[in-house]
């Protein structure tokens, strides 16, 4: 007799940890640090706060077994409200980033996957300490995740009055991990993070007692990303039903104009007429069972109607071509750099901006293929390269056309900023090949490669002149 | 103010469909068919039934919009009990395969991801018709998935007395899909499935009215895989707690011997003594809060203790070296074939068997690199090749050592059979590089490559003799 049963999402990601990026003790160190650092940056630069982030990796005290480390990340961000703190850290698929905004986080899984990995390999609860700017109190919770029920199990909590005006969050997780093998990737991750966030101050303290400081290079921050209304092309049946349920709009036309972006009065009326639905229809009517077919057809047409404006991109927050060039120079001391921010495009109703940077020569060691630095919403991606759309594009370029002969001292940086990054995995390793994104990356790579060609052809002429 | 909220697993995979393999309308056709076919094979050959499977893809009737197809897969398998039918097809993370047994399915997500994709793109419920062998009735349900609540919403159901003795299941899902682009991959998938399951009869009917028949080649079936007890190395804290809760064993020693495989009386006692825990301890005692540290240390030691036997592999069901060679010959008409079934090994307490086949020459068209056919638990994997451990191994082989010069007419088949396949994605595209598995694949590839070299060196000598 077959044994049928359900599983909570906590059990699912506990049983299949590799789906969340926790494939082995080396990767677990990396993934724990990156999930905490990404949360820290989301809590700061997304809210216009100059980030100060401290990462400490130390041998776990009072925990048996070698290879046990306590990883602590502290930030000066917006903090976590005490009413949601337990769920934010103790319930899988719980998040403040399920909205339409460019953030690093998107799944509501990251820190919980680390908590689960820690509680299963080291038996320790996560410790969270947090204070919000407008509050007089600091709150603390130590908790495990109840894997079966997918809910937090608080084992200790407290609160105390602030002495200063601190705001921010400190998260401490103890895991089994192979620090020795993970070390170089962790340092590379933080280095690459700092390169595109020169307004951030980041410290890394290692178990050996080394302190890596990535100082703030500028107080100038890019404008933070903002939340947007959905675009008609990006809405699915369930989302549209939720909008109809919660809307205060009294007509269907008003729903389209007020609940969506890029829909004006005229296009709303034209669209509804074309769809054969009255613009004055009461939105709640569409939720009735007998209107299901009408609703499905309407959502279908919404997603494919060509008469709406493209999604707005002014709520995105790219790195900026200047910052990319500065970052490349700082990292590689090259002879040549160039960078471009492509015009915004969209896929599935979500706007995206591709940025490409290139660096050549100088201190860059020659390699058999370009060194590719991939970024998505300012997160450096260090795994899964060969299935990433950026790798597909960059390795498909005929570099000979640009006077590049391998081995060559060539670095290419690709950044995608969007309200929705099409990751192939819940562990955020690589980006799937969405055709619109692929063609923008290709256009951006060609654009900077052409500038490189100009530089290289001039160098070639100068070399010929010197030979005569 | 940040908006904090939870999401059900249905909403999670509905919002991030690419995580389940539904990245675009082309891939959606492929993924729907493969999920249904894999369920059909799990319902037959896993239970010793000679599979008869019929796949029909037809233009959707009464559904607006182009590119709408109804995909129906019918099998003669064990059927679905009426009491679980709604959850099996309408609740994400619900499965009969959450046990320790070699099956194609493992996540409890596959068919539900297809149902969600269908209901969102075509607005149609899934139709399931099923009958069990020992029952007089056939049951039918049409349902949607309530995305917010992650539960089935039945819109029609019925039952009727069987007229014959039919048993099996028919599942019908209507989706938006790009059949034209998906067609060749779907045919390739079914072809490759049939190659390693020559005891199965599979029919594919396409929207164009073509009928592909993959007839049964043999009635001889490999012994079906069987369910196993967990191995100590594969158990985590939560699983051990569940075992302690449900066990009827009265001592800790009895728990180890009866609830696990590969643990005898002697090794149980030795292990517990080494762990400093009494073999006579009442298992329920370990569940008390004050024993948490003891429990954590015990599970830790369980996972690393060297004194237990390796996991048993007799409950696995490999393809078999003969069948692999026959399949390769049928598919490619090569000049040479060889195949090997490696000895069983284990990772994380789960046994696995690697099988490698090689084919050369004859009708194989020369290519710049080997054509790699990847299989996991008899499922052909057609996506994500470049991040797959098998690709890493095969592309890393120095084929010159084996007298192979590219372009060359070379095919390599790699199959991994296990109670737990370490997929990198919930959409089952590629296999992560677990060191134990990687080294077995490498050993297997070298083994068949050496046989190829003997063949090629003999051909070389014969060619030289002819020239003189
Ligand atoms: N350092 C922090 N400061 C403020 N809030 C935080 C911090 N870390 C986590 N949170 C809150 O906890 C929530 C859950 O974090 P978690 O990493 O699990 O998911 P996420 O960041 O939303 O998405 P992802 O899984 O993609 O990382 C966040 O959405 C955020 O609201
Ligand atoms: N054709 C079928 N015959 C019998 N049972 C079936 C069939 N299709 C599905 N089921 C039942 O429904 C359950 C859910 O199927 P589903 O594909 O969602 O998950 P799974 O096969 O268990 O895992 P995976 O997500 O890896 O495919 C199965 O575990 C099985 O019990
Ligand atoms: Mg996060
Ligand atoms: Mg399945």
PDB file of C-alpha atoms and ligand atoms in Angstrom, chain A residues 4, chain B residues 35 39-40 42-43 75 78-80 88-89 94-97 104-112 169 171 428, ligand 2:
ATOM      1  CA  UNK A   4       0.415   9.165   0.809  1.00  0.00           C
TER       2      UNK A   4
ATOM      3  CA  UNK B  35       5.754  14.841 -15.385  1.00  0.00           C
ATOM      4  CA  UNK B  39       4.060   9.360 -12.906  1.00  0.00           C
ATOM      5  CA  UNK B  40       2.657   6.731 -15.270  1.00  0.00           C
ATOM      6  CA  UNK B  42       6.171   5.030 -11.468  1.00  0.00           C
ATOM      7  CA  UNK B  43       2.644   3.598 -11.257  1.00  0.00           C
ATOM      8  CA  UNK B  75      -1.573   4.196 -17.955  1.00  0.00           C
ATOM      9  CA  UNK B  78      -1.904   0.804  -9.756  1.00  0.00           C
ATOM     10  CA  UNK B  79      -4.328   3.729  -9.845  1.00  0.00           C
ATOM     11  CA  UNK B  80      -5.005   6.389  -7.231  1.00  0.00           C
ATOM     12  CA  UNK B  88      -2.504  13.911  -4.991  1.00  0.00           C
ATOM     13  CA  UNK B  89      -3.446  16.198  -7.896  1.00  0.00           C
ATOM     14  CA  UNK B  94       1.779  15.812  -1.488  1.00  0.00           C
ATOM     15  CA  UNK B  95       3.135  12.466  -2.598  1.00  0.00           C
ATOM     16  CA  UNK B  96       3.319   8.720  -2.129  1.00  0.00           C
ATOM     17  CA  UNK B  97       7.021   8.862  -2.944  1.00  0.00           C
ATOM     18  CA  UNK B 104      11.220   8.765 -10.707  1.00  0.00           C
ATOM     19  CA  UNK B 105       9.131  11.135  -8.606  1.00  0.00           C
ATOM     20  CA  UNK B 106      10.398  12.474  -5.300  1.00  0.00           C
ATOM     21  CA  UNK B 107       9.182  16.048  -4.685  1.00  0.00           C
ATOM     22  CA  UNK B 108       5.386  15.790  -4.557  1.00  0.00           C
ATOM     23  CA  UNK B 109       5.216  18.703  -6.984  1.00  0.00           C
ATOM     24  CA  UNK B 110       5.349  17.493 -10.605  1.00  0.00           C
ATOM     25  CA  UNK B 111       1.728  17.059 -11.649  1.00  0.00           C
ATOM     26  CA  UNK B 112       0.588  19.980  -9.465  1.00  0.00           C
ATOM     27  CA  UNK B 169      -5.064   6.328 -14.378  1.00  0.00           C
ATOM     28  CA  UNK B 171      -4.814  12.537 -16.432  1.00  0.00           C
ATOM     29  CA  UNK B 428      14.716  17.821 -12.448  1.00  0.00           C
TER      30      UNK B 428
HETATM   31  N1  LIG C   2      -0.536   8.062 -13.096  1.00  0.00           N
HETATM   32  C1  LIG C   2      -0.581   7.902 -11.771  1.00  0.00           C
HETATM   33  N2  LIG C   2      -0.881   6.726 -11.237  1.00  0.00           N
HETATM   34  C2  LIG C   2      -0.896   6.550  -9.895  1.00  0.00           C
HETATM   35  N3  LIG C   2      -0.629   7.511  -9.002  1.00  0.00           N
HETATM   36  C3  LIG C   2      -0.314   8.726  -9.478  1.00  0.00           C
HETATM   37  C4  LIG C   2      -0.261   8.992 -10.870  1.00  0.00           C
HETATM   38  N4  LIG C   2       0.074  10.265 -11.046  1.00  0.00           N
HETATM   39  C5  LIG C   2       0.247  10.794  -9.819  1.00  0.00           C
HETATM   40  N5  LIG C   2       0.000   9.865  -8.872  1.00  0.00           N
HETATM   41  C6  LIG C   2       0.056  10.061  -7.423  1.00  0.00           C
HETATM   42  O1  LIG C   2       0.068  11.452  -7.171  1.00  0.00           O
HETATM   43  C7  LIG C   2       1.206  11.819  -6.395  1.00  0.00           C
HETATM   44  C8  LIG C   2       1.673  13.189  -6.764  1.00  0.00           C
HETATM   45  O2  LIG C   2       2.262  13.215  -8.049  1.00  0.00           O
HETATM   46  P1  LIG C   2       3.353  14.331  -8.339  1.00  0.00           P
HETATM   47  O3  LIG C   2       3.871  14.169  -9.702  1.00  0.00           O
HETATM   48  O4  LIG C   2       2.827  15.677  -7.994  1.00  0.00           O
HETATM   49  O5  LIG C   2       4.503  14.055  -7.269  1.00  0.00           O
HETATM   50  P2  LIG C   2       5.563  12.845  -7.240  1.00  0.00           P
HETATM   51  O6  LIG C   2       5.492  12.089  -8.502  1.00  0.00           O
HETATM   52  O7  LIG C   2       5.347  12.124  -5.985  1.00  0.00           O
HETATM   53  O8  LIG C   2       6.950  13.664  -7.153  1.00  0.00           O
HETATM   54  P3  LIG C   2       7.556  14.622  -8.283  1.00  0.00           P
HETATM   55  O9  LIG C   2       7.196  16.017  -7.938  1.00  0.00           O
HETATM   56  O10 LIG C   2       9.026  14.411  -8.158  1.00  0.00           O
HETATM   57  O11 LIG C   2       6.993  14.195  -9.580  1.00  0.00           O
HETATM   58  C9  LIG C   2       2.216  10.719  -6.669  1.00  0.00           C
HETATM   59  O12 LIG C   2       3.122  10.605  -5.593  1.00  0.00           O
HETATM   60  C10 LIG C   2       1.333   9.489  -6.834  1.00  0.00           C
HETATM   61  O13 LIG C   2       1.015   8.963  -5.571  1.00  0.00           O
END
